[in-house]
Each structure stands twice: as C-alpha cells, then as structure tokens.
CSV table of C-alpha atoms in Angstrom, one decimal:
chain,number,residue,atom,x,y,z
J,1,MET,CA,18.9,2.1,4.5
J,2,ILE,CA,17.8,-1.5,5.2
J,3,GLU,CA,16.8,-3.5,2.1
J,4,GLY,CA,13.4,-5.1,2.6
J,5,TRP,CA,11.4,-7.6,0.6
J,6,ARG,CA,7.7,-8.2,0.8
J,7,TRP,CA,6.8,-11.8,1.3
J,8,TYR,CA,3.3,-13.3,1.5
J,9,GLY,CA,4.1,-16.3,3.6
J,10,GLY,CA,2.3,-19.5,2.7
J,11,TYR,CA,0.5,-17.7,-0.1
J,12,ASP,CA,3.7,-16.7,-1.8
J,13,ARG,CA,5.1,-18.5,-4.9
J,14,ILE,CA,8.6,-17.1,-4.0
J,15,SER,CA,10.4,-18.9,-1.3
J,16,LEU,CA,12.6,-17.4,1.4
J,17,SER,CA,15.6,-19.2,-0.1
J,18,GLU,CA,15.0,-17.5,-3.4
J,19,ILE,CA,14.6,-14.1,-1.7
J,20,ALA,CA,18.0,-14.7,0.1
J,21,GLN,CA,19.6,-14.6,-3.3
J,22,THR,CA,18.4,-11.1,-3.9
J,23,GLY,CA,20.6,-9.8,-1.1
J,24,ALA,CA,17.7,-8.3,0.8
J,25,ALA,CA,18.2,-8.3,4.6
J,26,SER,CA,14.7,-7.8,6.0
J,27,ILE,CA,11.4,-9.5,5.4
J,28,VAL,CA,8.2,-7.4,5.3
J,29,THR,CA,5.1,-9.6,5.8
J,30,ALA,CA,1.8,-10.1,7.6
J,31,LEU,CA,-0.4,-12.9,8.8
J,32,HIS,CA,-2.7,-12.8,5.8
J,33,GLU,CA,-4.6,-15.9,6.8
J,34,ILE,CA,-6.2,-14.2,9.8
J,35,PRO,CA,-9.5,-12.5,9.2
J,36,TYR,CA,-9.7,-8.7,9.7
J,37,GLY,CA,-10.6,-7.7,13.2
J,38,HIS,CA,-9.3,-10.9,14.9
J,39,VAL,CA,-6.3,-11.0,17.3
J,40,TRP,CA,-3.0,-12.1,15.8
J,41,PRO,CA,-1.9,-14.8,18.2
J,42,ARG,CA,1.6,-14.4,19.7
J,43,GLN,CA,2.4,-18.0,18.9
J,44,THR,CA,1.6,-17.6,15.3
J,45,ILE,CA,3.7,-14.4,15.1
J,46,ALA,CA,6.5,-16.2,16.8
J,47,ASP,CA,6.3,-19.2,14.4
J,48,THR,CA,6.5,-16.8,11.4
J,49,ARG,CA,9.4,-14.9,13.0
J,50,MET,CA,11.4,-18.1,13.6
J,51,GLN,CA,10.8,-19.2,10.0
J,52,ILE,CA,12.1,-15.8,8.8
J,53,LEU,CA,15.1,-15.8,11.2
J,54,ALA,CA,16.0,-19.3,10.2
J,55,ALA,CA,16.2,-18.2,6.6
J,56,GLY,CA,18.7,-15.5,7.5
J,57,PHE,CA,16.5,-12.4,7.6
J,58,ASP,CA,15.1,-10.1,10.3
J,59,TRP,CA,11.4,-9.1,10.6
J,60,THR,CA,10.8,-5.6,12.0
J,61,VAL,CA,8.1,-4.3,9.7
J,62,VAL,CA,4.5,-5.7,9.4
J,63,GLU,CA,2.6,-4.9,6.2
J,64,SER,CA,-0.2,-4.7,7.0
J,65,LEU,CA,-2.1,-5.0,10.2
J,66,PRO,CA,-5.5,-4.4,8.6
J,67,VAL,CA,-8.1,-1.9,10.0
J,68,HIS,CA,-11.6,-3.5,10.0
J,69,GLU,CA,-14.2,-1.8,7.7
J,70,ALA,CA,-16.4,-1.2,10.7
J,71,ILE,CA,-13.7,1.1,12.2
J,72,LYS,CA,-13.4,3.0,8.9
J,73,ARG,CA,-17.2,3.4,8.7
J,74,GLY,CA,-17.3,4.2,12.5
J,75,GLU,CA,-20.3,2.0,12.9
J,76,GLY,CA,-21.6,0.1,16.0
J,77,GLY,CA,-19.7,-0.7,19.2
J,78,LEU,CA,-16.0,-0.7,18.2
J,79,GLU,CA,-14.5,-1.4,21.6
J,80,GLU,CA,-13.8,-5.1,20.8
J,81,LEU,CA,-12.2,-4.3,17.4
J,82,PHE,CA,-10.0,-1.6,19.0
J,83,ALA,CA,-9.0,-4.0,21.8
J,84,ASN,CA,-8.2,-6.7,19.4
J,85,TYR,CA,-6.0,-4.3,17.3
J,86,ARG,CA,-4.2,-3.3,20.5
J,87,GLN,CA,-3.6,-6.9,21.5
J,88,SER,CA,-2.2,-7.7,18.1
J,89,MET,CA,0.1,-4.7,18.4
J,90,ALA,CA,1.3,-6.0,21.8
J,91,ASN,CA,1.9,-9.5,20.4
J,92,LEU,CA,3.9,-8.1,17.5
J,93,ALA,CA,6.0,-5.9,19.7
J,94,ALA,CA,6.8,-8.9,22.0
J,95,GLU,CA,8.2,-10.7,19.0
J,96,GLY,CA,10.5,-7.8,17.9
J,97,VAL,CA,8.3,-6.0,15.3
J,98,LYS,CA,9.0,-2.2,15.4
J,99,VAL,CA,6.9,-0.7,12.6
J,100,ILE,CA,3.3,-1.4,11.6
J,101,CYS,CA,2.3,-0.3,8.1
J,102,TYR,CA,-1.5,0.1,7.7
J,103,ASN,CA,-3.9,1.9,5.4
J,104,PHE,CA,-7.3,3.6,5.8
J,105,MET,CA,-8.7,3.1,2.3
J,106,PRO,CA,-12.4,2.2,2.5
J,107,LEU,CA,-13.4,-1.2,1.1
J,108,LEU,CA,-10.6,-1.5,-1.5
J,109,ASP,CA,-6.9,-1.6,-1.2
J,110,TRP,CA,-4.6,-0.7,-4.1
J,111,THR,CA,-6.5,-0.7,-7.3
J,112,ARG,CA,-5.5,-1.5,-10.9
J,113,THR,CA,-7.5,-2.3,-14.1
J,114,ASP,CA,-4.7,-4.3,-15.8
J,115,LEU,CA,-2.4,-6.8,-14.1
J,116,THR,CA,-0.4,-7.7,-17.2
J,117,ALA,CA,-0.2,-4.6,-19.4
J,118,PRO,CA,2.6,-5.1,-22.0
J,119,VAL,CA,5.9,-3.2,-21.7
J,120,GLY,CA,7.7,-1.9,-24.7
J,121,ARG,CA,10.7,-4.2,-24.7
J,122,GLY,CA,8.9,-7.2,-23.2
J,123,GLY,CA,7.4,-8.1,-20.0
J,124,SER,CA,4.3,-6.7,-18.4
J,125,CYS,CA,3.3,-4.2,-15.6
J,126,LEU,CA,0.4,-3.1,-13.5
J,127,ARG,CA,-1.8,-0.4,-15.1
J,128,PHE,CA,-4.7,1.9,-14.0
J,129,SER,CA,-6.8,2.9,-17.0
J,130,ILE,CA,-9.4,5.6,-16.4
J,131,THR,CA,-11.4,4.3,-19.4
J,132,LYS,CA,-11.7,0.8,-17.9
J,133,MET,CA,-12.3,2.2,-14.4
J,134,ALA,CA,-15.2,4.3,-15.7
J,135,ALA,CA,-16.6,1.3,-17.7
J,136,PHE,CA,-16.5,-0.8,-14.4
J,137,ASP,CA,-17.9,1.9,-12.2
J,138,VAL,CA,-20.5,3.5,-14.5
J,139,PHE,CA,-21.8,0.5,-16.5
J,140,MET,CA,-20.8,-2.7,-14.8
J,141,VAL,CA,-21.4,-1.8,-11.2
J,142,ASP,CA,-24.0,0.8,-12.2
J,143,ARG,CA,-23.2,2.9,-9.2
J,144,PRO,CA,-25.7,5.8,-8.6
J,145,GLY,CA,-24.1,9.1,-9.5
J,146,ALA,CA,-21.0,7.5,-10.9
J,147,GLU,CA,-21.2,9.7,-14.1
J,148,GLU,CA,-20.4,12.8,-12.0
J,149,ASP,CA,-16.9,11.4,-11.3
J,150,TYR,CA,-15.8,11.2,-14.9
J,151,SER,CA,-15.6,13.5,-17.9
J,152,ALA,CA,-17.9,13.1,-20.8
J,153,GLU,CA,-15.0,11.9,-22.8
J,154,ASP,CA,-14.1,9.3,-20.2
J,155,ILE,CA,-17.6,8.0,-20.2
J,156,ALA,CA,-17.8,7.9,-24.0
J,157,THR,CA,-14.5,5.9,-24.3
J,158,ALA,CA,-15.7,3.7,-21.5
J,159,ARG,CA,-18.9,2.9,-23.4
J,160,CYS,CA,-16.9,2.1,-26.5
J,161,TRP,CA,-14.6,-0.2,-24.6
J,162,LEU,CA,-17.5,-2.0,-23.0
J,163,ASP,CA,-19.3,-2.5,-26.3
J,164,LYS,CA,-16.2,-4.3,-27.7
J,165,ALA,CA,-15.4,-6.2,-24.5
J,166,SER,CA,-16.1,-9.9,-24.3
J,167,PRO,CA,-17.4,-11.6,-21.1
J,168,ALA,CA,-13.9,-12.7,-20.5
J,169,ASP,CA,-12.7,-9.2,-20.7
J,170,ARG,CA,-15.2,-8.1,-18.2
J,171,GLU,CA,-14.3,-10.8,-15.9
J,172,GLU,CA,-10.6,-10.0,-16.3
J,173,LEU,CA,-11.3,-6.4,-15.4
J,174,THR,CA,-13.3,-7.3,-12.3
J,175,ALA,CA,-10.5,-9.7,-11.2
J,176,ALA,CA,-7.9,-7.0,-11.7
J,177,ILE,CA,-9.8,-4.5,-9.5
J,178,MET,CA,-10.2,-7.1,-6.8
J,179,ALA,CA,-6.6,-8.2,-6.9
J,180,GLY,CA,-5.3,-5.5,-4.6
J,181,LEU,CA,-7.1,-6.9,-1.6
J,182,PRO,CA,-4.6,-8.8,0.5
J,183,GLY,CA,-5.2,-12.3,2.0
J,184,ALA,CA,-8.1,-14.4,1.0
J,185,TYR,CA,-11.1,-12.4,2.1
J,186,ASP,CA,-13.9,-10.1,0.7
J,187,ARG,CA,-13.5,-10.6,-3.1
J,188,TYR,CA,-16.5,-9.3,-5.0
J,189,ASP,CA,-18.1,-9.5,-8.4
J,190,ALA,CA,-19.8,-6.4,-9.8
J,191,ALA,CA,-23.1,-7.1,-8.0
J,192,GLY,CA,-21.4,-7.9,-4.8
J,193,LEU,CA,-19.4,-4.8,-4.9
J,194,ARG,CA,-22.5,-2.7,-5.6
J,195,ALA,CA,-24.0,-4.2,-2.4
J,196,ALA,CA,-20.8,-3.5,-0.4
J,197,LEU,CA,-20.7,0.1,-1.6
J,198,ALA,CA,-24.3,0.6,-0.3
J,199,ALA,CA,-22.9,0.5,3.2
J,200,TYR,CA,-20.9,3.6,2.4
J,201,ARG,CA,-23.8,5.6,0.8
J,202,GLY,CA,-23.6,9.2,2.1
J,203,PHE,CA,-20.1,8.6,3.5
J,204,ASP,CA,-17.9,11.7,3.0
J,205,ARG,CA,-14.3,12.9,3.5
J,206,THR,CA,-15.0,14.6,6.8
J,207,THR,CA,-16.6,11.4,8.3
J,208,LEU,CA,-13.7,9.3,7.1
J,209,ARG,CA,-11.2,11.7,8.6
J,210,MET,CA,-12.9,11.7,12.0
J,211,ASN,CA,-13.0,7.9,12.0
J,212,HIS,CA,-9.3,7.8,11.2
J,213,LYS,CA,-8.6,10.3,14.0
J,214,ARG,CA,-10.6,8.1,16.4
J,215,PHE,CA,-8.6,5.1,15.3
J,216,LEU,CA,-5.3,6.9,16.1
J,217,GLU,CA,-6.6,8.1,19.5
J,218,GLU,CA,-7.4,4.5,20.3
J,219,VAL,CA,-4.1,2.9,19.2
J,220,VAL,CA,-1.3,5.5,19.3
J,221,PRO,CA,-1.0,5.5,23.1
J,222,THR,CA,-0.5,1.8,23.0
J,223,ALA,CA,2.1,2.1,20.2
J,224,GLU,CA,4.0,4.6,22.4
J,225,GLU,CA,3.9,2.2,25.4
J,226,LEU,CA,5.2,-0.6,23.2
J,227,GLY,CA,7.8,1.3,21.4
J,228,LEU,CA,6.0,0.7,18.1
J,229,LYS,CA,5.8,3.1,15.1
J,230,LEU,CA,2.5,3.3,13.0
J,231,ALA,CA,3.1,4.1,9.4
J,232,VAL,CA,0.1,5.0,7.3
J,233,HIS,CA,0.2,4.0,3.6
J,234,PRO,CA,-1.0,6.7,1.1
J,235,ASP,CA,-4.0,6.0,-1.0
J,236,ASP,CA,-3.4,4.0,-4.2
J,237,PRO,CA,-4.5,5.5,-6.5
J,238,PRO,CA,-4.5,8.9,-4.8
J,239,ARG,CA,-8.1,9.8,-5.9
J,240,ASN,CA,-11.6,9.1,-4.8
J,241,LEU,CA,-12.7,5.7,-6.2
J,242,LEU,CA,-16.1,4.2,-6.7
J,243,GLY,CA,-17.6,7.2,-4.9
J,244,LEU,CA,-15.5,6.4,-1.8
J,245,PRO,CA,-13.4,9.2,-0.3
J,246,ARG,CA,-9.6,9.0,-0.1
J,247,ILE,CA,-7.9,11.0,2.7
J,248,VAL,CA,-4.2,10.2,2.4
J,249,SER,CA,-3.5,11.4,-1.1
J,250,ASN,CA,-1.3,14.5,-0.9
J,251,ALA,CA,0.8,16.7,1.4
J,252,GLU,CA,-2.2,18.4,2.9
J,253,ASP,CA,-3.8,15.1,3.8
J,254,ILE,CA,-0.6,13.8,5.4
J,255,GLY,CA,-0.1,16.9,7.3
J,256,TRP,CA,-3.6,16.8,8.8
J,257,LEU,CA,-3.2,13.1,9.7
J,258,LEU,CA,0.1,13.4,11.4
J,259,SER,CA,-1.1,16.4,13.4
J,260,ALA,CA,-4.4,14.9,14.3
J,261,VAL,CA,-2.7,12.9,17.1
J,262,GLU,CA,0.7,14.4,17.8
J,263,SER,CA,3.1,11.6,18.6
J,264,PRO,CA,6.4,10.2,17.3
J,265,ALA,CA,4.5,6.9,16.9
J,266,ASN,CA,2.1,8.4,14.4
J,267,GLY,CA,4.0,8.3,11.1
J,268,LEU,CA,4.1,7.6,7.4
J,269,THR,CA,5.0,4.9,5.0
J,270,LEU,CA,6.5,6.9,2.2
J,271,CYS,CA,5.2,5.2,-1.0
J,272,ALA,CA,6.8,7.0,-3.9
J,273,GLY,CA,4.5,5.3,-6.4
J,274,SER,CA,1.2,6.0,-4.8
J,275,LEU,CA,2.0,9.6,-4.2
J,276,GLY,CA,3.6,9.9,-7.6
J,277,ALA,CA,0.4,8.9,-9.4
J,278,ASN,CA,-1.1,12.3,-8.3
J,279,PRO,CA,0.2,14.9,-10.9
J,280,GLU,CA,0.0,17.6,-8.2
J,281,ASN,CA,2.4,15.8,-5.8
J,282,ASP,CA,6.1,16.6,-5.7
J,283,VAL,CA,7.3,13.4,-4.1
J,284,PRO,CA,10.8,14.5,-3.1
J,285,ALA,CA,9.3,17.7,-1.5
J,286,ILE,CA,6.7,15.6,0.4
J,287,ALA,CA,9.6,13.4,1.6
J,288,ARG,CA,11.5,16.4,2.8
J,289,GLN,CA,8.4,17.9,4.5
J,290,PHE,CA,7.6,14.8,6.5
J,291,SER,CA,11.1,13.1,6.7
J,292,GLY,CA,11.0,13.0,10.5
J,293,LYS,CA,7.9,10.9,10.4
J,294,ILE,CA,8.9,8.4,7.7
J,295,HIS,CA,9.1,5.1,9.4
J,296,PHE,CA,9.1,2.8,6.3
J,297,ALA,CA,9.4,3.4,2.5
J,298,HIS,CA,8.2,1.9,-0.7
J,299,LEU,CA,10.3,2.9,-3.7
J,300,ARG,CA,8.7,2.5,-7.1
J,301,ASN,CA,7.8,4.7,-10.0
J,302,VAL,CA,4.9,5.4,-12.3
J,303,ALA,CA,4.3,7.0,-15.7
J,304,LYS,CA,1.2,9.2,-15.8
J,305,GLU,CA,-1.1,10.1,-18.6
J,306,PRO,CA,-3.1,13.3,-19.1
J,307,ASP,CA,-6.5,11.6,-18.5
J,308,GLY,CA,-5.5,10.2,-15.1
J,309,SER,CA,-4.3,6.8,-16.2
J,310,PHE,CA,-0.9,5.6,-15.1
J,311,GLU,CA,1.2,2.5,-15.2
J,312,GLU,CA,4.1,1.1,-13.2
J,313,ALA,CA,7.4,2.3,-14.7
J,314,PRO,CA,10.9,0.9,-14.1
J,315,HIS,CA,12.1,2.1,-10.7
J,316,LEU,CA,14.4,4.8,-12.1
J,317,ALA,CA,12.5,5.6,-15.3
J,318,GLY,CA,9.1,7.0,-14.4
J,319,ASP,CA,7.9,10.5,-13.6
J,320,THR,CA,9.2,10.7,-10.0
J,321,ASP,CA,12.8,11.6,-9.2
J,322,ILE,CA,13.7,8.5,-7.1
J,323,PRO,CA,17.3,9.4,-6.5
J,324,ALA,CA,16.1,12.7,-5.0
J,325,VAL,CA,13.7,10.8,-2.8
J,326,ILE,CA,16.5,8.5,-1.6
J,327,GLU,CA,18.7,11.5,-1.0
J,328,VAL,CA,16.1,12.8,1.4
J,329,LEU,CA,15.9,9.4,3.2
J,330,LEU,CA,19.7,9.2,3.5
J,331,ALA,CA,19.8,12.7,5.0
J,332,GLU,CA,17.1,11.8,7.5
J,333,GLU,CA,19.0,8.7,8.6
J,334,ALA,CA,22.1,10.8,9.1
J,335,ALA,CA,20.2,13.3,11.2
J,336,ARG,CA,18.8,10.5,13.3
J,337,ARG,CA,22.3,9.0,13.9
J,338,ARG,CA,23.5,12.4,15.0
J,339,GLN,CA,20.7,12.4,17.5
J,340,GLY,CA,21.8,9.0,18.8
J,341,ARG,CA,18.6,7.3,17.8
J,342,ALA,CA,18.4,3.5,17.8
J,343,ASP,CA,15.9,3.6,15.0
J,344,ALA,CA,18.0,5.7,12.6
J,345,SER,CA,17.9,3.2,9.7
J,346,ILE,CA,14.8,3.1,7.5
J,347,VAL,CA,13.6,-0.1,6.0
J,348,PHE,CA,12.6,0.2,2.3
J,349,ARG,CA,11.5,-2.3,-0.3
J,350,PRO,CA,11.4,-2.3,-4.0
J,351,ASP,CA,7.7,-2.2,-4.9
J,352,HIS,CA,5.6,-3.4,-7.9
J,353,GLY,CA,8.2,-4.6,-10.3
J,354,HIS,CA,7.6,-5.5,-13.9
J,355,GLU,CA,7.1,-9.2,-14.7
J,356,LEU,CA,10.2,-10.1,-16.7
J,357,LEU,CA,11.8,-13.2,-18.1
J,358,ASP,CA,10.9,-16.2,-15.9
J,359,ASP,CA,8.3,-14.2,-13.9
J,360,ALA,CA,5.7,-14.8,-16.7
J,361,GLY,CA,3.3,-17.6,-15.7
J,362,ARG,CA,4.8,-18.1,-12.3
J,363,GLY,CA,1.6,-17.0,-10.6
J,364,THR,CA,3.1,-14.6,-8.1
J,365,HIS,CA,1.0,-11.9,-6.4
J,366,PRO,CA,0.3,-9.1,-9.0
J,367,GLY,CA,3.1,-6.5,-8.9
J,368,TYR,CA,5.3,-8.8,-6.8
J,369,PRO,CA,7.4,-10.9,-9.2
J,370,LEU,CA,10.9,-12.1,-8.5
J,371,VAL,CA,13.0,-10.9,-11.4
J,372,GLY,CA,11.2,-7.6,-11.8
J,373,ARG,CA,11.7,-6.7,-8.2
J,374,LEU,CA,15.3,-7.9,-8.2
J,375,ARG,CA,16.0,-5.5,-11.0
J,376,GLY,CA,14.4,-2.7,-9.0
J,377,LEU,CA,16.3,-3.6,-5.9
J,378,ALA,CA,19.6,-3.7,-7.8
J,379,GLU,CA,18.8,-0.3,-9.4
J,380,LEU,CA,17.9,1.2,-5.9
J,381,ARG,CA,21.0,-0.3,-4.3
J,382,GLY,CA,23.2,1.3,-6.9
J,383,VAL,CA,21.6,4.8,-6.3
J,384,ILE,CA,22.1,4.4,-2.5
J,385,ALA,CA,25.7,3.3,-3.0
J,386,GLY,CA,26.4,6.2,-5.3
J,387,LEU,CA,24.8,8.8,-3.1
J,388,THR,CA,26.5,7.4,0.0
J,389,HIS,CA,29.9,7.4,-1.8
J,390,ALA,CA,29.4,10.9,-3.0
J,391,GLY,CA,28.4,12.0,0.5
J,392,ALA,CA,31.5,10.4,2.0
J,393,ALA,CA,33.7,12.0,-0.6
J,394,ALA,CA,32.3,15.4,0.0
C-alpha cells in the first residue's frame, strides 16, 4: 500500500517540506482554484506535478475533479461540461495521473456541524450532530417539509438548542456546514442555501441515479482510452441531507453504481469513515465485496451515537475494524500482483485527523491537521507492517 497525503496546494497551511517529514510517499491533490466545469489546463497540471516531484513525492491520484451541479441535476445542454471534463481527464493522464476521485453528492460535499468538538484527553475533532443539523435545516434554513426528515425528539432538542444559541453560535454552525466545500466557491448563508436548494425541488433518488449513470456513460470510455481509473467517493454523511438524495451510501448503492456502466475504469474510493457512519454498513464486508474495484482508499474512523450523530474517532479506536479493512486491501494487492497487474498497489491516505498539540490555531483545512494526521498515518503504518509481517511469517 502506498502512503498518501492530501495537500491543498496554495490554500494549504502545511508545506510539502513538512509533509515530507511524515514519511508519506504520494501527494493527493487537485486544482482547487479552477471553477467547476472549466478545463484544467495541462500546463497548470504540469506545474503542480513538477512542484510535487521536486519535493520528493509522486502524484498519481487527483482528489477531486469536481462534477458540475448542472450535470448532477441533468439540466440544460451538458455537452460542453462533459467535453470539458473529458479534456481535463486527458490533461491529467498526460501528466501521469492514474486515478480520479470524484463524488456525486448534490450541492454539498462532506458535512459536519462542529469543526472543533472537544476530545476527552485534549484536542478536537469534527462532529455531526443531528440536533444541530435539525436546527439548521428546520429552523434556520426553514426548508419546506424538513420536519418530515427528523423525529419529534430531534426537532424538540433542535428547538431547545436554537433558543439558547447566540448569533455567533448560529454563524459558527453555518460556517461548519459550509466548510466541507472544497476550493473557494459557492459558500452560502442560510438564505443563500435556501435559494440554492430550490433548484433541487422535486429532485429524487431515481433522477440522481440516472444523471450519475449518464455521467459515467459520458466519461468512462474516455477513462478506458486514457488508462485512467474513476473512483467514486461515498456520501458523507451517508444519509439524505437537506432534502437532497444521497445515492452512494451503502453496499446496494455501490453495487448499482459499479454495474451501471461495466468497466474496470468505473471504481470506488473506499472511505472507511463515510461508510462507517451508517450503522447498517459492515465496512470490512463492503471492502471484500468490491475489492476488485477499489482504486483508492481513505482510512479513518468514526464513533456513532443512537440518534444518528457521530464524530471522528482516532483511526484505530472507532466503531469500524480498520485492521480488518486493511487486511482486505493487502489481500487485494496480493491478488493483483499474482495477475501481473502494474496497478497492484493501492494509494491510501489517513483522513480527518484530530487537531492535536500544535495543530490548534494553525488554521489548516478542517479535518486536515498535521499532527493529528501524522498520528493516524503512524498507526495505520504499524497495522500494515504487522499484517504484512504476519502474512510473510505464515
């Protein structure tokens, strides 16, 4: 397995020289400054690649090449957007990129309600509170029909939280929910989000699935020609949000998607944390079921609560059996090597670490601190070494 590290380029408070000290070998990044739907110029990709190579890393995984909202909604003439996406793929392939991670979550990317929830022995973590989400959705955004998506108890606790919340608390909640959006585009306040949601009124799961299938039909043949792998990222959190459907949340969703367009290029980013936030998901079992289509992996952990809330846990201490997941990935790599495949090794990265020690106040991207991820990488590295040694001894 290849140790990766997500880097936000010019937006990142962590330098490549600091990342080099973590021991990671591969940078996972994107051109976050380019608006959605525009072509990624080959020269800009080449400049980024040279910067990464000069720092001693390789760059084979892009996270993410964003899918424009119009494609997700399936509205209007989309030929130019599809053509731009294919051209960006060609430019990336020409500069040595092998895997493109993307998601098909409508409007919002990963979503949390707290960016600095306290951790028992110090530090902070990302958290998703169903109480705060209901307060935001039902009362602050005032989305029509929002009450139907929450229990009476959820709504009552949300009302209680809102009654006690200061204007600063409300602003902090809105900022947290918006923080998952990458790059520098399309941040909303509550009123702006209400207007953006109106474009999705009447939008359902079946429609989103059909639009996702059309996207794959448009880009998978190009991926095959270029030798690229597409790796869809699961929904985060794996539940409908703000009335918007989510369609990559469990094994059934993944199975449908990977069979919608049959191709080795149509694959999965195995995100143990996103899938682990759904209490019905057995993450090691999902990894085994789709191991042949896993092109990239995010290894992190969550601790779930009965009401649907969850928070980021230490990488080896949450609800998901991460060593079991890693065991599946190592077995898949071994199977690929036996087949003589050049792409046998899977890039993984430690995801969403706690803010620890000097991370506090540094202003890194939420969930992407230096020390917290370094701790996670060290723990994952130890598991991989132990399992590899045990396999060799056997």
